[in-house]
Coordinates of C-alpha atoms in Angstrom, one line a residue:
M1 CA 25.5 2.9 -4.6
P2 CA 25.9 0.2 -6.9
E3 CA 29.4 -1.9 -7.5
P4 CA 30.7 -0.9 -10.6
E5 CA 32.8 -3.5 -10.9
L6 CA 29.3 -6.1 -10.6
I7 CA 27.8 -4.3 -14.1
P8 CA 28.7 -5.2 -17.6
S9 CA 30.1 -3.2 -20.0
F10 CA 27.9 -2.6 -23.0
S11 CA 29.4 -3.6 -26.6
V12 CA 28.4 -3.7 -29.8
I13 CA 30.3 -6.1 -32.4
T14 CA 30.1 -5.4 -35.9
G15 CA 29.3 -7.9 -39.5
S16 CA 32.8 -6.9 -40.4
Q17 CA 34.1 -8.5 -37.1
V18 CA 31.4 -11.4 -37.0
E19 CA 32.9 -12.4 -40.4
S20 CA 36.2 -11.6 -39.2
V21 CA 36.6 -14.4 -36.5
L22 CA 34.7 -17.3 -38.4
S23 CA 35.7 -17.1 -41.4
A24 CA 38.9 -18.0 -39.3
S25 CA 37.4 -20.9 -37.6
V26 CA 35.2 -22.7 -39.8
E27 CA 36.3 -26.1 -38.4
K28 CA 36.0 -25.0 -35.0
V29 CA 32.5 -23.6 -35.5
V30 CA 31.4 -27.3 -36.5
G31 CA 32.8 -28.3 -33.1
I32 CA 31.1 -25.4 -31.0
V33 CA 27.7 -26.7 -33.1
E34 CA 28.6 -30.0 -31.8
E35 CA 29.3 -29.6 -28.6
A36 CA 25.8 -26.9 -28.0
Y37 CA 23.7 -29.9 -29.1
L38 CA 25.6 -32.4 -26.6
L39 CA 24.8 -30.0 -23.9
H40 CA 21.3 -29.4 -25.2
D41 CA 20.5 -32.8 -25.1
A42 CA 22.2 -33.3 -21.6
G43 CA 19.9 -30.9 -20.3
A44 CA 22.6 -27.8 -19.5
S45 CA 20.2 -25.7 -21.7
N46 CA 16.9 -24.0 -21.5
N47 CA 16.2 -23.1 -25.7
P48 CA 12.0 -21.9 -25.1
P49 CA 10.0 -21.9 -28.3
S50 CA 10.7 -19.4 -31.2
Y51 CA 8.1 -16.1 -31.1
F52 CA 6.9 -15.1 -34.7
L53 CA 5.9 -11.5 -34.8
R54 CA 3.7 -12.0 -38.5
F55 CA 2.4 -8.2 -40.0
A56 CA -1.9 -8.9 -42.1
D57 CA 0.0 -6.4 -44.1
R58 CA 3.0 -8.2 -45.3
P59 CA 1.8 -11.4 -45.1
S60 CA 5.5 -13.2 -46.2
A61 CA 7.3 -11.4 -43.7
R62 CA 7.8 -11.9 -39.8
I63 CA 10.5 -11.5 -37.4
I64 CA 11.4 -14.3 -35.2
A65 CA 12.8 -14.0 -31.7
L66 CA 14.4 -17.1 -30.3
P67 CA 15.0 -16.6 -26.4
A68 CA 18.1 -19.2 -24.5
S69 CA 20.3 -19.9 -22.2
I70 CA 23.5 -22.6 -22.5
G71 CA 25.2 -23.6 -19.7
G72 CA 28.7 -25.8 -20.3
R73 CA 31.7 -23.9 -21.2
F74 CA 29.5 -21.1 -22.8
G75 CA 27.9 -19.5 -19.8
V76 CA 25.7 -17.0 -21.4
D77 CA 22.0 -16.8 -21.5
G78 CA 20.6 -14.3 -24.8
L79 CA 18.2 -13.6 -27.9
K80 CA 18.0 -13.8 -31.5
W81 CA 16.0 -11.4 -33.3
I82 CA 16.0 -12.1 -37.1
S83 CA 13.7 -10.8 -40.2
S84 CA 12.9 -12.7 -43.1
F85 CA 11.3 -10.6 -45.7
P86 CA 11.2 -12.8 -48.5
E87 CA 10.5 -9.9 -50.7
N88 CA 13.9 -7.9 -50.0
V89 CA 15.7 -10.9 -52.9
D90 CA 13.9 -8.6 -55.4
K91 CA 15.2 -5.7 -53.9
G92 CA 18.8 -6.8 -54.1
I93 CA 19.1 -7.5 -50.5
P94 CA 19.3 -10.3 -48.3
R95 CA 15.9 -11.8 -46.9
A96 CA 17.4 -11.5 -43.6
S97 CA 19.0 -9.8 -41.1
A98 CA 19.4 -10.0 -37.4
V99 CA 20.8 -9.2 -34.1
L100 CA 21.7 -11.4 -31.1
V101 CA 22.4 -9.9 -27.6
L102 CA 24.3 -12.0 -25.4
N103 CA 23.3 -11.7 -21.7
D104 CA 25.7 -11.6 -18.3
P105 CA 24.4 -15.0 -16.4
A106 CA 25.3 -13.4 -13.0
T107 CA 23.2 -10.1 -13.5
G108 CA 21.4 -10.7 -16.1
Y109 CA 22.7 -7.3 -17.6
P110 CA 23.5 -7.5 -21.4
L111 CA 26.6 -7.9 -22.3
A112 CA 26.8 -7.1 -26.2
C113 CA 24.9 -6.9 -29.3
L114 CA 26.6 -8.7 -32.4
E115 CA 25.2 -8.7 -35.9
S116 CA 24.0 -12.1 -36.6
S117 CA 23.1 -12.9 -39.8
I118 CA 26.3 -13.8 -40.6
I119 CA 26.2 -16.1 -36.7
S120 CA 22.7 -17.9 -38.3
A121 CA 24.1 -18.5 -41.7
A122 CA 27.2 -20.5 -40.4
R123 CA 26.1 -22.1 -37.6
T124 CA 23.3 -23.8 -39.7
A125 CA 26.0 -24.3 -41.7
A126 CA 28.1 -25.8 -39.1
S127 CA 25.0 -27.9 -38.3
A128 CA 24.4 -29.0 -41.8
A129 CA 28.2 -30.3 -42.2
L130 CA 28.1 -31.8 -38.6
A131 CA 24.9 -33.8 -40.0
A132 CA 25.9 -34.7 -43.0
D133 CA 29.6 -36.2 -41.8
H134 CA 28.0 -38.3 -39.2
L135 CA 24.3 -39.6 -41.3
S136 CA 26.9 -40.9 -44.1
R137 CA 29.0 -42.3 -41.7
R138 CA 27.2 -45.8 -43.0
R139 CA 27.1 -45.1 -46.4
G140 CA 29.7 -43.6 -47.4
R141 CA 30.2 -40.1 -48.6
P142 CA 28.2 -38.8 -51.2
R143 CA 29.8 -37.7 -54.6
R144 CA 26.6 -36.1 -56.3
V145 CA 25.7 -32.4 -53.6
G146 CA 22.6 -30.4 -55.8
F147 CA 21.3 -27.1 -54.3
V148 CA 18.1 -26.7 -54.6
G149 CA 17.6 -22.5 -53.5
T150 CA 21.0 -20.7 -53.9
G151 CA 21.2 -18.1 -51.5
L152 CA 23.6 -17.1 -48.6
I153 CA 23.1 -20.1 -46.7
A154 CA 23.5 -22.3 -50.3
R155 CA 26.4 -20.4 -50.0
Y156 CA 27.2 -20.5 -46.6
V157 CA 26.5 -24.8 -46.7
H158 CA 29.2 -25.2 -49.4
T159 CA 31.8 -23.1 -48.0
Y160 CA 31.8 -25.1 -44.6
L161 CA 31.4 -28.4 -46.1
A162 CA 34.4 -27.8 -48.5
A163 CA 36.1 -26.5 -44.7
T164 CA 35.3 -29.4 -44.0
G165 CA 36.9 -32.4 -46.3
W166 CA 33.9 -32.7 -49.0
S167 CA 34.9 -32.5 -52.3
F168 CA 32.4 -33.7 -55.1
D169 CA 32.2 -34.8 -58.6
E170 CA 29.3 -32.9 -59.9
V171 CA 27.7 -29.6 -58.0
G172 CA 24.4 -29.4 -58.9
L173 CA 21.8 -26.1 -58.8
F174 CA 17.9 -25.2 -59.1
D175 CA 16.1 -22.1 -57.8
L176 CA 13.2 -21.0 -59.1
S177 CA 15.4 -17.9 -60.5
A178 CA 17.1 -18.9 -62.9
E179 CA 19.3 -15.9 -62.9
H180 CA 20.2 -16.6 -59.0
A181 CA 21.2 -20.7 -60.1
R182 CA 23.7 -19.2 -62.5
G183 CA 25.1 -16.5 -60.3
F184 CA 25.7 -19.4 -57.9
R185 CA 27.7 -21.1 -60.6
G186 CA 29.5 -18.4 -60.5
Y187 CA 30.7 -17.8 -57.2
L188 CA 31.5 -21.5 -57.2
R189 CA 34.1 -21.4 -60.3
G190 CA 35.2 -18.4 -57.9
A191 CA 35.5 -20.3 -55.1
G192 CA 37.6 -22.9 -56.6
E193 CA 34.8 -25.9 -56.5
Q194 CA 36.4 -28.1 -59.2
A195 CA 33.4 -30.4 -59.6
D196 CA 31.4 -30.3 -62.8
V197 CA 28.2 -27.3 -62.1
T198 CA 25.5 -28.0 -63.6
V199 CA 22.0 -25.4 -63.2
H200 CA 18.8 -28.0 -63.7
A201 CA 16.0 -27.1 -64.6
D202 CA 13.4 -27.9 -62.1
A203 CA 14.4 -29.7 -58.8
E204 CA 13.2 -33.7 -60.2
A205 CA 15.9 -33.1 -62.0
L206 CA 18.2 -32.3 -59.6
I207 CA 17.5 -34.3 -56.7
R208 CA 17.7 -37.9 -59.0
S209 CA 21.2 -36.6 -59.5
S210 CA 21.9 -35.9 -56.2
D211 CA 23.7 -38.3 -53.2
L212 CA 23.5 -35.1 -51.3
V213 CA 20.7 -33.4 -51.4
V214 CA 20.3 -29.1 -49.5
F215 CA 17.1 -27.4 -49.2
A216 CA 17.5 -23.6 -48.8
T217 CA 14.6 -21.7 -49.7
V218 CA 12.2 -19.6 -48.7
A219 CA 9.0 -21.6 -49.3
A220 CA 6.4 -21.6 -47.1
T221 CA 4.3 -24.6 -47.7
P222 CA 5.9 -27.8 -49.4
H223 CA 6.8 -28.2 -53.3
V224 CA 8.1 -31.3 -53.4
H225 CA 5.5 -34.6 -52.9
R226 CA 6.7 -37.6 -55.1
P227 CA 8.5 -39.9 -53.2
E228 CA 10.0 -42.0 -55.9
W229 CA 11.8 -38.9 -56.7
F230 CA 14.1 -39.8 -53.5
D231 CA 14.2 -44.0 -54.6
H232 CA 18.2 -43.3 -54.7
A233 CA 18.0 -43.3 -50.9
P234 CA 20.2 -39.5 -50.8
I235 CA 20.8 -37.9 -47.7
V236 CA 18.7 -34.7 -47.4
L237 CA 19.7 -31.6 -45.4
H238 CA 16.4 -30.2 -45.0
L239 CA 17.4 -26.6 -44.0
S240 CA 14.4 -24.6 -44.7
L241 CA 12.0 -26.9 -43.3
R242 CA 8.8 -26.6 -45.3
D243 CA 9.5 -27.9 -48.8
L244 CA 9.0 -31.9 -48.7
G245 CA 5.4 -33.4 -48.8
E246 CA 3.8 -35.5 -46.1
E247 CA 4.5 -38.4 -48.4
V248 CA 8.3 -37.8 -48.9
I249 CA 8.9 -37.8 -45.5
L250 CA 6.3 -40.7 -44.4
A251 CA 9.0 -42.8 -47.1
A252 CA 12.1 -41.5 -44.9
D253 CA 13.8 -42.3 -41.9
N254 CA 14.1 -38.3 -40.4
I255 CA 15.9 -36.6 -38.1
V256 CA 15.6 -33.9 -36.4
D257 CA 17.3 -30.9 -34.0
D258 CA 14.6 -30.6 -31.1
L259 CA 11.6 -33.0 -31.5
D260 CA 9.2 -30.3 -29.8
H261 CA 10.8 -27.1 -32.0
C262 CA 10.5 -29.2 -35.0
L263 CA 7.1 -30.0 -35.4
K264 CA 5.8 -26.7 -35.2
A265 CA 4.7 -23.6 -37.0
Q266 CA 4.0 -25.7 -39.6
T267 CA 7.0 -27.4 -41.1
S268 CA 7.3 -30.7 -43.1
P269 CA 7.2 -32.5 -40.4
H270 CA 4.7 -30.9 -38.4
L271 CA 2.1 -31.4 -41.5
V272 CA 2.7 -35.4 -41.0
E273 CA 1.9 -34.6 -37.1
Q274 CA -1.2 -32.6 -37.9
R275 CA -2.2 -35.8 -40.6
T276 CA -1.0 -38.8 -38.6
G277 CA -1.5 -38.0 -35.4
N278 CA 1.7 -39.7 -33.7
R279 CA 5.3 -38.9 -34.2
D280 CA 6.6 -42.7 -35.2
F281 CA 8.2 -41.0 -38.5
I282 CA 10.7 -39.2 -36.6
T283 CA 13.6 -41.6 -36.4
G284 CA 15.6 -39.6 -33.7
T285 CA 17.6 -36.4 -33.2
L286 CA 21.2 -35.5 -34.0
A287 CA 22.0 -36.0 -31.1
D288 CA 21.3 -39.5 -31.2
I289 CA 23.1 -39.9 -34.3
L290 CA 26.4 -38.3 -32.7
L291 CA 25.9 -40.5 -29.7
G292 CA 25.5 -43.9 -31.7
R293 CA 22.1 -44.6 -30.2
I294 CA 20.6 -45.1 -33.3
A295 CA 21.7 -46.0 -36.7
P296 CA 19.1 -44.9 -39.9
A297 CA 18.8 -47.9 -42.7
P298 CA 21.2 -46.6 -45.2
D299 CA 19.0 -48.4 -48.2
R300 CA 16.0 -45.4 -47.4
P301 CA 15.9 -41.5 -47.9
L302 CA 17.7 -39.8 -45.0
V303 CA 16.6 -36.6 -44.0
F304 CA 17.2 -34.2 -41.5
S305 CA 14.9 -31.0 -40.3
P306 CA 17.1 -28.8 -38.1
F307 CA 14.8 -26.4 -36.8
G308 CA 17.9 -23.7 -35.7
L309 CA 18.0 -23.9 -32.0
G310 CA 19.1 -19.9 -30.1
I311 CA 21.3 -22.4 -28.2
L312 CA 23.3 -22.8 -31.3
D313 CA 23.8 -18.4 -32.0
L314 CA 24.2 -18.1 -28.0
A315 CA 27.2 -20.3 -28.3
V316 CA 28.4 -19.2 -31.8
G317 CA 28.0 -15.8 -30.4
R318 CA 29.4 -16.3 -27.3
H319 CA 32.7 -17.8 -29.3
V320 CA 32.9 -14.4 -31.1
Y321 CA 32.7 -12.1 -28.2
D322 CA 35.0 -14.2 -26.9
R323 CA 37.8 -13.5 -29.4
V324 CA 36.9 -9.4 -30.2
T325 CA 36.7 -8.9 -26.5
A326 CA 39.7 -11.1 -25.7
E327 CA 42.1 -9.1 -28.9
G328 CA 40.7 -5.2 -27.2
E329 CA 38.7 -4.7 -30.2
A330 CA 34.9 -5.1 -28.4
V331 CA 33.3 -1.7 -29.3
V332 CA 32.4 -0.3 -25.7
V333 CA 29.2 2.1 -26.1
P334 CA 30.0 4.5 -23.0
D335 CA 27.3 5.0 -20.1
F336 CA 25.0 2.9 -21.5
F337 CA 24.0 1.4 -18.4
H338 CA 23.4 5.5 -16.6
D339 CA 20.8 5.7 -13.9
L340 CA 22.2 2.9 -11.5
D341 CA 21.2 3.9 -8.3
R342 CA 18.0 2.3 -7.0
H343 CA 17.5 5.9 -5.0
G344 CA 18.4 8.4 -8.1
N345 CA 21.8 9.0 -5.9
A346 CA 24.3 10.6 -6.7
G347 CA 27.1 7.7 -7.8
N348 CA 26.5 5.9 -11.1
R349 CA 29.5 3.5 -12.4
P350 CA 31.8 6.0 -14.2
P351 CA 31.2 5.8 -18.1
A352 CA 33.1 2.8 -19.5
T353 CA 35.4 3.5 -22.7
S354 CA 37.4 2.8 -25.2
T355 CA 39.3 3.6 -27.7
A356 CA 38.9 -0.1 -30.1
Q357 CA 37.8 0.4 -34.0
P358 CA 36.3 -2.3 -35.7
R359 CA 38.4 -5.0 -37.4
R360 CA 38.5 -4.5 -41.3

């Protein structure tokens, strides 16, 4: 008969609960992401390749599995399962949806399933804010920011920059949908952005007028090919990974989150590796920057291309799980693990009970 105390309860944590925890702890989330990067650099994580589920009848869509394990104070294994269906945008719903499963490292049993599109956006924005901070320390903080792509990720990046002390004189916007760009401008005004906000007619005008450029698009192939657009040496947060042409990458200093992960799946850096046959164009990793092991030249464009490591989702997800559980608000699913005796004898674990309700 199994020992009941060895088997964890299984909880569901909703998007509203996730948002409530994360919106109250933006600076803490940036610190969690930094800690996760440093644990990864120290070898205290396991982050296998992501797995892509693609569809012959829906070539633009994909669902990605990101298995991972992280040690340190997080001590959790798990999997993010995130879909990207770009046509959702035309239907008026977000492109991405996701869940995160956390597993107990002692037994392997799942602890919880969390809504994870918010976790994914938050850890991406935290990574961007962390990189922007450290990459700008030898250059001075940019005063002009431009967003190429004005969806949910752009919104979260702006939120995390603002919450970590950034302010701007000018904010530029460009989106293939002028309606979406205007909508984002309205959001910025409602969020209290005091800078001049300009919707640009093309990407060139935005890039040339920005010292910090944020790419947050759904581009499947590079669409920005002119390195001279970057002659003013901006910091580029290349979050969507497939926007920059090979010549742009080769003319810049390039920082990645993880070398092997970023140089795959036809990302812009991967295309350059295939063309050149080497990785010499990569300057280093974000951990190298955080630890002071490298110092990119201040007079060259500086591109940060983060593939997005599953350990970041686990670290942020663990923070959410711990907070919601500590406050007694995790929704426990009774009798989720049922047939627990190897020989089918009576004595299954009594069902867990909870009257907790999701946070409103």
